[in-house]
Amino acid sequence: NLGIIYQECNQPEKAINSFRSALEYTPSYFSKHYAASVQVLLARLLDQAGRSEEALIMLKEARPFADNPVAVNNQLGMVTSKLGNNQEAEFYFQQAIMIDSTNAAAHYNLGIMYIKSQVKQKGIEELRTAARLNPSYADALAHYSTTFFASRSTE
């Protein structure tokens, strides 16, 4: 898809337009799974361009046909959290974790959402799980644990 080339050349608007053009072909031209892969790429670009509502629509349309439902659920969680719907975000992060409990990114994002929602203990637990699954999340865990325990000592 030409959109991928534009994306790699750091031309997001051209990539968005190219992905949209690809989606305008009739469904008989390509499978629903291919359309979902284009929608997921388009959603990522839309979200990065500050068009999160459009990204959310794309991701919801792609979700039933996505080849990687864990990644789509995780991305849906991030977008819905960004839009301020933490209950829906929690649902999508939990869906990703239910499909693959070893997905460190979903645990990490769920943890960050909990912390931002003032559910700090659950957030720390999710960050701890993410760090156990992927040591690159250890710095985030250390930062939030320090913040959490510092706030508890002042109560």
GROMACS .gro file of C-alpha atoms in nm:
model
  155
    1ASN     CA    1   0.000   0.000   0.000
    2LEU     CA    2   0.129   0.343  -0.093
    3GLY     CA    3   0.024   0.468   0.251
    4ILE     CA    4   0.301   0.265   0.412
    5ILE     CA    5   0.561   0.433   0.190
    6TYR     CA    6   0.429   0.779   0.276
    7GLN     CA    7   0.427   0.681   0.642
    8GLU     CA    8   0.790   0.569   0.623
    9CYS     CA    9   0.879   0.899   0.450
   10ASN     CA   10   0.720   1.092   0.738
   11GLN     CA   11   0.435   1.227   0.526
   12PRO     CA   12   0.136   1.144   0.748
   13GLU     CA   13  -0.134   1.338   0.558
   14LYS     CA   14  -0.041   1.170   0.229
   15ALA     CA   15  -0.037   0.835   0.409
   16ILE     CA   16  -0.382   0.902   0.559
   17ASN     CA   17  -0.521   0.993   0.216
   18SER     CA   18  -0.365   0.686   0.058
   19PHE     CA   19  -0.506   0.453   0.325
   20ARG     CA   20  -0.850   0.612   0.286
   21SER     CA   21  -0.830   0.558  -0.092
   22ALA     CA   22  -0.743   0.192  -0.040
   23LEU     CA   23  -1.050   0.149   0.180
   24GLU     CA   24  -1.278   0.292  -0.090
   25TYR     CA   25  -1.228  -0.013  -0.313
   26THR     CA   26  -1.516  -0.255  -0.318
   27PRO     CA   27  -1.506  -0.530  -0.056
   28SER     CA   28  -1.474  -0.791  -0.331
   29TYR     CA   29  -1.138  -0.638  -0.423
   30PHE     CA   30  -0.973  -0.748  -0.100
   31SER     CA   31  -1.058  -0.942   0.213
   32LYS     CA   32  -1.205  -0.800   0.532
   33HIS     CA   33  -0.880  -0.895   0.705
   34TYR     CA   34  -0.676  -0.684   0.462
   35ALA     CA   35  -0.921  -0.395   0.507
   36ALA     CA   36  -0.880  -0.430   0.885
   37SER     CA   37  -0.500  -0.412   0.854
   38VAL     CA   38  -0.534  -0.088   0.654
   39GLN     CA   39  -0.781   0.050   0.910
   40VAL     CA   40  -0.540  -0.024   1.195
   41LEU     CA   41  -0.256   0.158   1.019
   42LEU     CA   42  -0.487   0.448   0.936
   43ALA     CA   43  -0.612   0.464   1.295
   44ARG     CA   44  -0.259   0.490   1.429
   45LEU     CA   45  -0.186   0.783   1.198
   46LEU     CA   46  -0.516   0.954   1.276
   47ASP     CA   47  -0.449   0.924   1.648
   48GLN     CA   48  -0.098   1.064   1.608
   49ALA     CA   49  -0.247   1.354   1.409
   50GLY     CA   50  -0.479   1.436   1.699
   51ARG     CA   51  -0.785   1.288   1.533
   52SER     CA   52  -0.856   1.031   1.802
   53GLU     CA   53  -1.232   1.018   1.744
   54GLU     CA   54  -1.172   0.913   1.382
   55ALA     CA   55  -0.911   0.663   1.497
   56LEU     CA   56  -1.160   0.512   1.740
   57ILE     CA   57  -1.413   0.456   1.461
   58MET     CA   58  -1.150   0.289   1.241
   59LEU     CA   59  -1.032   0.060   1.520
   60LYS     CA   60  -1.384  -0.046   1.613
   61GLU     CA   61  -1.454  -0.132   1.250
   62ALA     CA   62  -1.127  -0.326   1.222
   63ARG     CA   63  -1.155  -0.514   1.550
   64PRO     CA   64  -1.372  -0.810   1.437
   65PHE     CA   65  -1.141  -0.888   1.144
   66ALA     CA   66  -0.801  -0.795   1.286
   67ASP     CA   67  -0.519  -1.045   1.247
   68ASN     CA   68  -0.372  -0.926   1.577
   69PRO     CA   69  -0.666  -0.868   1.815
   70VAL     CA   70  -0.433  -0.812   2.112
   71ALA     CA   71  -0.269  -0.513   1.942
   72VAL     CA   72  -0.604  -0.373   1.827
   73ASN     CA   73  -0.758  -0.404   2.175
   74ASN     CA   74  -0.449  -0.242   2.327
   75GLN     CA   75  -0.466   0.042   2.074
   76LEU     CA   76  -0.840   0.083   2.141
   77GLY     CA   77  -0.760   0.108   2.510
   78MET     CA   78  -0.503   0.380   2.449
   79VAL     CA   79  -0.734   0.583   2.225
   80THR     CA   80  -1.037   0.555   2.454
   81SER     CA   81  -0.822   0.648   2.754
   82LYS     CA   82  -0.689   0.950   2.565
   83LEU     CA   83  -1.051   1.049   2.495
   84GLY     CA   84  -1.126   1.026   2.869
   85ASN     CA   85  -1.333   0.708   2.871
   86ASN     CA   86  -1.134   0.505   3.121
   87GLN     CA   87  -1.406   0.246   3.177
   88GLU     CA   88  -1.406   0.158   2.808
   89ALA     CA   89  -1.025   0.173   2.801
   90GLU     CA   90  -1.007  -0.072   3.090
   91PHE     CA   91  -1.240  -0.307   2.899
   92TYR     CA   92  -1.013  -0.306   2.591
   93PHE     CA   93  -0.692  -0.349   2.790
   94GLN     CA   94  -0.852  -0.639   2.979
   95GLN     CA   95  -0.962  -0.793   2.649
   96ALA     CA   96  -0.603  -0.778   2.522
   97ILE     CA   97  -0.477  -0.936   2.845
   98MET     CA   98  -0.746  -1.205   2.834
   99ILE     CA   99  -0.629  -1.306   2.485
  100ASP     CA  100  -0.259  -1.289   2.578
  101SER     CA  101  -0.176  -1.254   2.946
  102THR     CA  102   0.194  -1.217   2.856
  103ASN     CA  103   0.141  -0.894   2.660
  104ALA     CA  104   0.351  -0.649   2.858
  105ALA     CA  105   0.230  -0.343   2.665
  106ALA     CA  106  -0.134  -0.404   2.759
  107HIS     CA  107  -0.041  -0.448   3.127
  108TYR     CA  108   0.173  -0.133   3.110
  109ASN     CA  109  -0.099   0.077   2.946
  110LEU     CA  110  -0.362  -0.052   3.188
  111GLY     CA  111  -0.130   0.038   3.475
  112ILE     CA  112  -0.073   0.391   3.347
  113MET     CA  113  -0.448   0.437   3.299
  114TYR     CA  114  -0.514   0.320   3.656
  115ILE     CA  115  -0.253   0.557   3.795
  116LYS     CA  116  -0.395   0.851   3.600
  117SER     CA  117  -0.741   0.752   3.730
  118GLN     CA  118  -0.614   0.761   4.089
  119VAL     CA  119  -0.637   0.381   4.124
  120LYS     CA  120  -0.270   0.376   4.209
  121GLN     CA  121  -0.234   0.037   4.378
  122LYS     CA  122  -0.388  -0.145   4.081
  123GLY     CA  123  -0.168   0.066   3.854
  124ILE     CA  124   0.147  -0.035   4.038
  125GLU     CA  125   0.041  -0.402   4.021
  126GLU     CA  126  -0.008  -0.380   3.644
  127LEU     CA  127   0.324  -0.201   3.598
  128ARG     CA  128   0.491  -0.469   3.811
  129THR     CA  129   0.344  -0.735   3.581
  130ALA     CA  130   0.459  -0.542   3.272
  131ALA     CA  131   0.813  -0.513   3.414
  132ARG     CA  132   0.821  -0.884   3.496
  133LEU     CA  133   0.713  -0.968   3.139
  134ASN     CA  134   0.938  -0.709   2.973
  135PRO     CA  135   1.226  -0.559   3.176
  136SER     CA  136   1.221  -0.244   2.961
  137TYR     CA  137   0.919  -0.135   3.169
  138ALA     CA  138   1.121  -0.150   3.492
  139ASP     CA  139   1.203   0.224   3.483
  140ALA     CA  140   0.834   0.313   3.462
  141LEU     CA  141   0.757   0.080   3.750
  142ALA     CA  142   1.036   0.233   3.959
  143HIS     CA  143   0.916   0.587   3.886
  144TYR     CA  144   0.551   0.522   3.967
  145SER     CA  145   0.632   0.305   4.270
  146THR     CA  146   0.846   0.586   4.410
  147THR     CA  147   0.570   0.838   4.345
  148PHE     CA  148   0.305   0.610   4.491
  149PHE     CA  149   0.493   0.528   4.809
  150ALA     CA  150   0.602   0.890   4.854
  151SER     CA  151   0.237   1.001   4.837
  152ARG     CA  152   0.140   0.736   5.094
  153SER     CA  153   0.402   0.856   5.341
  154THR     CA  154   0.250   1.207   5.338
  155GLU     CA  155  -0.104   1.085   5.417
   0.00000   0.00000   0.00000
